Amino acid sequence: MTAADYAPPRWLRNAHVQSVLGSSPLRRRTAEQRLAAAGARTEIHLLETAGGVRLQGLHSAVPGVRPHGLVLLLHGWEGSAESNYMRLTAAQLLGRGFEVFRLNFRDHGDTHHLNEGLFHSNRLDEVVQAAQEVARRFPLRPLSVAGYSLGGNFALRLALRASEIGLPLAHAVAVCPVLDPARTMDSMETGLPMYLWYFERKWRDSLARKRNLFPSVHDFDDRTLGLRMRPLTQWMVERHTDFGTLDRYFEGYSIAGPRLARLRVPASILMAADDPVIPLDAFGELQLPPHSRLEVAPWGGHCGFLENARLDGFAERWIADRLAALAAG
């Protein structure tokens, strides 16, 4: 299965329809039903990393099934382990004989109380250490990682780090990953306003929740919460990171240009040419090693890739197909 196999009906060839329907309550019900139908037993796990950072995740396995391996799933910014695409991807993988671990990043998925510090996109170390702990608790092979949007960015950075730390990662899969954060910010500011509004609203809610939980640590006022995306990010960078400037912060988690050329773990990337959030031009400059591949579909929106009126997702099937083929050898 490749991006060339994705051919949605004409009414689904609109990027905004794809993006909005993908995260809609209508699809949420489908995601809940599909995951329940997989017959898996799901358990909550708390992973403690260096420095006392705690991250939560959900491990799912179908009783009585000998697994082909384990897939670590990473959600996008302000998503969670329970996002539609996470549940639907888990259902596809469980149906193909995999076990799945859906990790919540810090301050995502009702986990704001676990850590005082704020989430930001350069907190790779704690995700790497969480992946190592998942591999220790569930020593299944092959171990793979798959992520959407910012989760795709984390998945590819985890793959870059894997060989250095001895993490036995077999494959990394990313759907509409953030490559160049600076360009992504520009794209949201100049694109359809609803995307910027959506992420601003969710981030403000997250920050307000953090303030309520840790008022002595986070004493910012409502005027700060009212800032637009760029100045709010600048505020966060200056007060809660060591990067100092927005440019250095963006550079810290950029994987654009030649940065993925040194990948030792094979990677598969699926991108939509009409993605209204992640600019396509950065993918034209992407340098990948021979064992990795980029596939670009004409349609799909941002992490949508819906196929029909049932809102079935091509991306979820594409991930499961790619990893099942790898496991089959």
Short mmCIF file of C-alpha atoms in Angstrom, two decimals:
data_model
loop_
_atom_site.label_atom_id
_atom_site.label_comp_id
_atom_site.label_asym_id
_atom_site.label_seq_id
_atom_site.Cartn_x
_atom_site.Cartn_y
_atom_site.Cartn_z
CA MET A 1 0.00 0.00 0.00
CA THR A 2 1.37 3.42 -0.99
CA ALA A 3 0.10 6.99 -1.15
CA ALA A 4 -0.86 6.32 -4.78
CA ASP A 5 -3.57 3.95 -3.49
CA TYR A 6 -5.37 6.75 -1.68
CA ALA A 7 -8.27 7.93 -3.85
CA PRO A 8 -11.10 9.50 -1.79
CA PRO A 9 -14.41 10.46 -3.41
CA ARG A 10 -14.62 14.00 -4.78
CA TRP A 11 -16.54 15.35 -1.80
CA LEU A 12 -13.62 14.34 0.42
CA ARG A 13 -10.96 16.02 -1.71
CA ASN A 14 -11.09 19.21 0.28
CA ALA A 15 -8.28 19.75 2.78
CA HIS A 16 -10.47 21.52 5.34
CA VAL A 17 -13.22 18.91 5.18
CA GLN A 18 -10.58 16.23 5.74
CA SER A 19 -8.94 18.05 8.65
CA VAL A 20 -12.17 18.95 10.45
CA LEU A 21 -13.95 15.60 9.98
CA GLY A 22 -10.84 13.73 11.09
CA SER A 23 -11.12 15.08 14.62
CA SER A 24 -14.90 15.39 14.73
CA PRO A 25 -17.18 13.89 17.42
CA LEU A 26 -18.77 11.78 14.68
CA ARG A 27 -15.46 10.04 14.07
CA ARG A 28 -14.78 9.81 17.81
CA ARG A 29 -17.68 7.42 18.18
CA THR A 30 -16.36 5.30 15.31
CA ALA A 31 -12.91 5.27 16.92
CA GLU A 32 -14.31 4.13 20.25
CA GLN A 33 -16.31 1.36 18.59
CA ARG A 34 -13.42 0.11 16.43
CA LEU A 35 -11.03 -0.04 19.36
CA ALA A 36 -13.58 -1.83 21.53
CA ALA A 37 -14.25 -4.32 18.72
CA ALA A 38 -10.56 -5.24 18.62
CA GLY A 39 -11.12 -7.17 21.84
CA ALA A 40 -7.95 -5.90 23.52
CA ARG A 41 -7.26 -5.57 27.19
CA THR A 42 -5.96 -2.06 27.94
CA GLU A 43 -4.00 -1.08 31.04
CA ILE A 44 -2.76 2.33 32.20
CA HIS A 45 0.97 2.59 32.88
CA LEU A 46 2.92 5.33 34.64
CA LEU A 47 6.48 5.71 33.38
CA GLU A 48 9.00 7.55 35.54
CA THR A 49 12.01 9.01 33.76
CA ALA A 50 15.18 10.75 34.91
CA GLY A 51 14.61 13.74 37.13
CA GLY A 52 11.31 12.37 38.38
CA VAL A 53 9.34 13.18 35.21
CA ARG A 54 6.25 10.99 34.96
CA LEU A 55 4.47 10.15 31.70
CA GLN A 56 1.32 8.09 31.31
CA GLY A 57 0.47 5.63 28.59
CA LEU A 58 -2.00 2.92 27.62
CA HIS A 59 -0.86 -0.59 26.73
CA SER A 60 -3.28 -2.71 24.70
CA ALA A 61 -3.01 -6.41 23.82
CA VAL A 62 -5.51 -8.98 22.57
CA PRO A 63 -5.63 -11.93 25.01
CA GLY A 64 -4.53 -15.23 23.53
CA VAL A 65 -2.84 -13.66 20.50
CA ARG A 66 0.89 -14.16 20.02
CA PRO A 67 2.01 -10.65 19.07
CA HIS A 68 4.12 -9.81 16.02
CA GLY A 69 5.70 -6.96 17.97
CA LEU A 70 4.96 -3.71 19.78
CA VAL A 71 4.18 -0.30 18.31
CA LEU A 72 4.64 2.90 20.31
CA LEU A 73 2.08 5.49 19.16
CA LEU A 74 2.66 9.25 19.58
CA HIS A 75 -0.09 11.86 19.24
CA GLY A 76 0.07 15.41 17.93
CA TRP A 77 0.23 18.68 19.85
CA GLU A 78 -2.80 19.10 22.15
CA GLY A 79 -4.01 15.66 21.15
CA SER A 80 -3.83 12.62 23.42
CA ALA A 81 -3.65 8.86 23.54
CA GLU A 82 -7.44 8.94 23.10
CA SER A 83 -7.44 11.06 19.93
CA ASN A 84 -9.44 9.58 17.06
CA TYR A 85 -6.40 8.73 14.93
CA MET A 86 -4.66 7.14 17.92
CA ARG A 87 -7.58 4.85 18.71
CA LEU A 88 -8.17 3.96 15.06
CA THR A 89 -4.49 3.25 14.43
CA ALA A 90 -4.39 1.12 17.56
CA ALA A 91 -7.44 -0.82 16.33
CA GLN A 92 -5.77 -1.47 12.96
CA LEU A 93 -2.55 -2.63 14.57
CA LEU A 94 -4.30 -4.84 17.11
CA GLY A 95 -6.20 -6.42 14.23
CA ARG A 96 -2.88 -7.18 12.54
CA GLY A 97 -1.53 -8.96 15.61
CA PHE A 98 0.48 -6.19 17.28
CA GLU A 99 0.48 -4.91 20.82
CA VAL A 100 0.21 -1.14 21.13
CA PHE A 101 1.43 1.43 23.64
CA ARG A 102 -0.21 4.87 23.27
CA LEU A 103 1.94 7.41 25.10
CA ASN A 104 0.64 10.72 26.43
CA PHE A 105 3.13 13.56 26.25
CA ARG A 106 3.51 15.72 29.34
CA ASP A 107 0.40 17.89 29.91
CA HIS A 108 -1.70 15.90 27.43
CA GLY A 109 -4.56 13.51 28.01
CA ASP A 110 -5.55 14.55 31.54
CA THR A 111 -1.97 14.26 32.87
CA HIS A 112 -1.28 17.90 33.78
CA HIS A 113 -1.02 16.96 37.45
CA LEU A 114 1.91 14.58 36.96
CA ASN A 115 4.63 17.21 36.45
CA GLU A 116 5.14 20.84 37.50
CA GLY A 117 7.02 21.93 34.37
CA LEU A 118 5.23 22.86 31.17
CA PHE A 119 5.28 20.75 28.03
CA HIS A 120 7.26 22.05 25.09
CA SER A 121 8.38 20.48 21.84
CA ASN A 122 12.04 20.13 22.80
CA ARG A 123 11.31 17.74 25.66
CA LEU A 124 12.66 14.83 23.64
CA ASP A 125 14.75 13.27 26.42
CA GLU A 126 11.76 12.29 28.51
CA VAL A 127 10.04 10.72 25.52
CA VAL A 128 13.22 8.80 24.66
CA GLN A 129 13.46 7.54 28.24
CA ALA A 130 9.78 6.61 28.23
CA ALA A 131 10.36 4.61 25.05
CA GLN A 132 13.26 2.80 26.74
CA GLU A 133 11.03 1.96 29.69
CA VAL A 134 8.27 0.68 27.38
CA ALA A 135 10.85 -1.52 25.65
CA ARG A 136 11.99 -2.85 29.04
CA ARG A 137 8.46 -3.62 30.26
CA PHE A 138 7.35 -5.19 26.99
CA PRO A 139 10.40 -6.81 25.36
CA LEU A 140 8.61 -7.71 22.14
CA ARG A 141 10.34 -7.55 18.77
CA PRO A 142 10.15 -5.78 16.48
CA LEU A 143 9.63 -2.51 18.36
CA SER A 144 8.42 0.33 16.13
CA VAL A 145 7.18 3.86 16.62
CA ALA A 146 4.49 5.78 14.74
CA GLY A 147 3.33 9.34 15.19
CA TYR A 148 1.08 12.03 13.78
CA SER A 149 1.96 15.72 13.27
CA LEU A 150 4.16 16.78 16.22
CA GLY A 151 4.08 13.11 17.27
CA GLY A 152 5.57 12.29 13.87
CA ASN A 153 8.33 14.79 14.56
CA PHE A 154 9.01 13.10 17.92
CA ALA A 155 8.93 9.66 16.29
CA LEU A 156 11.60 10.64 13.75
CA ARG A 157 13.76 12.31 16.39
CA LEU A 158 13.43 9.20 18.54
CA ALA A 159 14.62 7.16 15.55
CA LEU A 160 17.63 9.47 15.18
CA ARG A 161 18.51 8.89 18.83
CA ALA A 162 17.77 5.14 18.92
CA SER A 163 21.14 3.82 17.79
CA GLU A 164 22.98 6.13 20.20
CA ILE A 165 21.14 4.78 23.25
CA GLY A 166 20.77 1.15 22.22
CA LEU A 167 17.00 1.30 21.73
CA PRO A 168 16.08 -1.67 19.48
CA LEU A 169 13.86 0.32 17.14
CA ALA A 170 13.04 -1.45 13.87
CA HIS A 171 11.03 1.22 12.05
CA ALA A 172 9.66 4.73 12.44
CA VAL A 173 6.48 5.91 10.76
CA ALA A 174 5.27 9.51 10.58
CA VAL A 175 2.07 11.03 9.19
CA CYS A 176 2.13 14.75 8.32
CA PRO A 177 5.12 15.37 10.63
CA VAL A 178 6.28 18.83 11.62
CA LEU A 179 9.58 19.25 9.77
CA ASP A 180 10.34 22.96 10.05
CA PRO A 181 8.60 24.53 13.08
CA ALA A 182 9.31 28.10 11.92
CA ARG A 183 7.60 27.49 8.57
CA THR A 184 4.73 25.75 10.33
CA MET A 185 4.18 28.81 12.53
CA ASP A 186 4.22 31.05 9.43
CA SER A 187 1.77 28.71 7.68
CA MET A 188 -0.72 28.82 10.54
CA GLU A 189 -0.49 32.61 10.82
CA THR A 190 -1.14 33.15 7.10
CA GLY A 191 -3.57 30.29 6.52
CA LEU A 192 -7.23 29.79 7.35
CA PRO A 193 -7.68 31.38 10.81
CA MET A 194 -9.62 28.45 12.28
CA TYR A 195 -6.47 26.33 12.67
CA LEU A 196 -4.60 28.98 14.61
CA TRP A 197 -7.72 29.61 16.72
CA TYR A 198 -8.12 25.88 17.40
CA PHE A 199 -4.57 25.39 18.67
CA GLU A 200 -4.53 28.67 20.59
CA ARG A 201 -7.75 27.75 22.38
CA LYS A 202 -6.52 24.29 23.33
CA TRP A 203 -3.12 25.55 24.48
CA ARG A 204 -4.68 28.33 26.59
CA ASP A 205 -6.95 25.78 28.26
CA SER A 206 -3.93 23.59 28.98
CA LEU A 207 -1.93 26.47 30.46
CA ALA A 208 -4.89 27.61 32.59
CA ARG A 209 -5.26 24.10 33.94
CA LYS A 210 -1.56 23.99 34.77
CA ARG A 211 -1.84 27.31 36.62
CA ASN A 212 -4.75 25.99 38.68
CA LEU A 213 -2.79 22.87 39.64
CA PHE A 214 0.49 24.61 40.47
CA PRO A 215 -0.35 28.25 41.34
CA SER A 216 2.91 28.84 43.21
CA VAL A 217 4.96 27.77 40.19
CA HIS A 218 2.80 29.19 37.39
CA ASP A 219 1.55 32.62 38.39
CA PHE A 220 1.05 34.10 34.91
CA ASP A 221 -1.99 36.31 34.46
CA ASP A 222 -4.93 36.19 32.05
CA ARG A 223 -3.28 38.81 29.86
CA THR A 224 -0.52 36.29 29.14
CA LEU A 225 -3.11 33.65 28.31
CA GLY A 226 -4.69 36.09 25.87
CA LEU A 227 -1.56 36.39 23.73
CA ARG A 228 -1.61 35.09 20.17
CA MET A 229 0.36 31.99 19.20
CA ARG A 230 3.72 33.57 18.36
CA PRO A 231 4.05 35.92 21.36
CA LEU A 232 2.70 33.21 23.68
CA THR A 233 5.33 30.80 22.36
CA GLN A 234 7.97 33.49 22.82
CA TRP A 235 6.81 33.97 26.43
CA MET A 236 7.03 30.23 27.06
CA VAL A 237 10.50 29.97 25.47
CA GLU A 238 11.90 32.88 27.50
CA ARG A 239 10.50 31.76 30.86
CA HIS A 240 10.34 27.99 30.67
CA THR A 241 13.24 26.89 28.44
CA ASP A 242 16.96 27.57 28.10
CA PHE A 243 16.74 28.47 24.41
CA GLY A 244 16.33 32.19 24.93
CA THR A 245 14.97 33.01 21.48
CA LEU A 246 12.18 31.68 19.33
CA ASP A 247 14.59 30.91 16.48
CA ARG A 248 16.80 28.72 18.68
CA TYR A 249 13.75 26.98 20.12
CA PHE A 250 12.41 26.16 16.64
CA GLU A 251 15.85 25.01 15.53
CA GLY A 252 15.96 22.69 18.54
CA TYR A 253 13.25 20.40 17.18
CA SER A 254 13.53 21.00 13.45
CA ILE A 255 14.13 17.91 11.32
CA ALA A 256 14.10 19.78 8.01
CA GLY A 257 16.65 19.60 5.21
CA PRO A 258 19.57 17.20 5.84
CA ARG A 259 18.83 16.39 9.48
CA LEU A 260 17.25 13.00 8.77
CA ALA A 261 19.99 11.94 6.35
CA ARG A 262 21.85 10.21 9.19
CA LEU A 263 18.89 8.00 10.15
CA ARG A 264 19.98 4.43 10.81
CA VAL A 265 16.46 3.28 11.60
CA PRO A 266 14.35 2.93 8.43
CA ALA A 267 11.53 5.46 8.28
CA SER A 268 8.32 5.85 6.29
CA ILE A 269 6.66 9.26 5.97
CA LEU A 270 3.17 9.98 4.63
CA MET A 271 2.30 13.57 3.73
CA ALA A 272 -0.70 15.24 2.12
CA ALA A 273 0.08 17.82 -0.56
CA ASP A 274 -2.91 19.89 0.58
CA ASP A 275 -2.07 19.88 4.31
CA PRO A 276 -3.32 23.30 5.57
CA VAL A 277 -1.10 23.24 8.70
CA ILE A 278 2.25 21.71 7.68
CA PRO A 279 3.74 23.42 4.58
CA LEU A 280 4.62 21.01 1.77
CA ASP A 281 7.66 22.91 0.49
CA ALA A 282 9.86 21.69 3.36
CA PHE A 283 9.34 18.10 2.19
CA GLY A 284 10.86 18.92 -1.18
CA GLU A 285 14.10 19.78 0.62
CA LEU A 286 14.06 16.71 2.87
CA GLN A 287 17.09 14.42 2.64
CA LEU A 288 16.50 10.78 3.57
CA PRO A 289 18.84 7.77 3.52
CA PRO A 290 18.18 5.01 0.94
CA HIS A 291 16.34 2.77 3.42
CA SER A 292 13.69 5.43 4.13
CA ARG A 293 10.93 6.84 1.98
CA LEU A 294 8.57 9.79 1.68
CA GLU A 295 5.14 9.36 0.09
CA VAL A 296 2.99 12.36 -0.80
CA ALA A 297 -0.73 11.99 -1.53
CA PRO A 298 -2.61 14.74 -3.41
CA TRP A 299 -5.28 14.87 -0.70
CA GLY A 300 -5.66 14.15 2.99
CA GLY A 301 -5.60 17.51 4.77
CA HIS A 302 -3.85 17.55 8.13
CA CYS A 303 -3.78 13.96 9.40
CA GLY A 304 -7.17 13.27 7.81
CA PHE A 305 -6.82 10.84 4.87
CA LEU A 306 -10.50 9.90 5.14
CA GLU A 307 -11.67 7.39 2.55
CA ASN A 308 -15.47 7.30 2.57
CA ALA A 309 -18.71 8.27 4.32
CA ARG A 310 -17.88 5.85 7.16
CA LEU A 311 -14.82 8.05 7.75
CA ASP A 312 -12.42 5.12 7.44
CA GLY A 313 -8.82 6.32 7.48
CA PHE A 314 -6.18 5.50 4.89
CA ALA A 315 -3.31 6.65 7.16
CA GLU A 316 -4.23 4.15 9.87
CA ARG A 317 -4.31 1.30 7.33
CA TRP A 318 -1.08 2.55 5.74
CA ILE A 319 0.75 2.45 9.08
CA ALA A 320 -0.54 -1.03 9.91
CA ASP A 321 0.26 -2.32 6.42
CA ARG A 322 3.80 -0.94 6.51
CA LEU A 323 4.59 -2.40 9.93
CA ALA A 324 2.91 -5.75 9.20
CA ALA A 325 5.03 -6.12 6.07
CA LEU A 326 8.14 -5.38 8.14
CA ALA A 327 7.18 -7.95 10.79
CA ALA A 328 6.57 -10.57 8.09
CA GLY A 329 10.14 -10.08 6.94
#
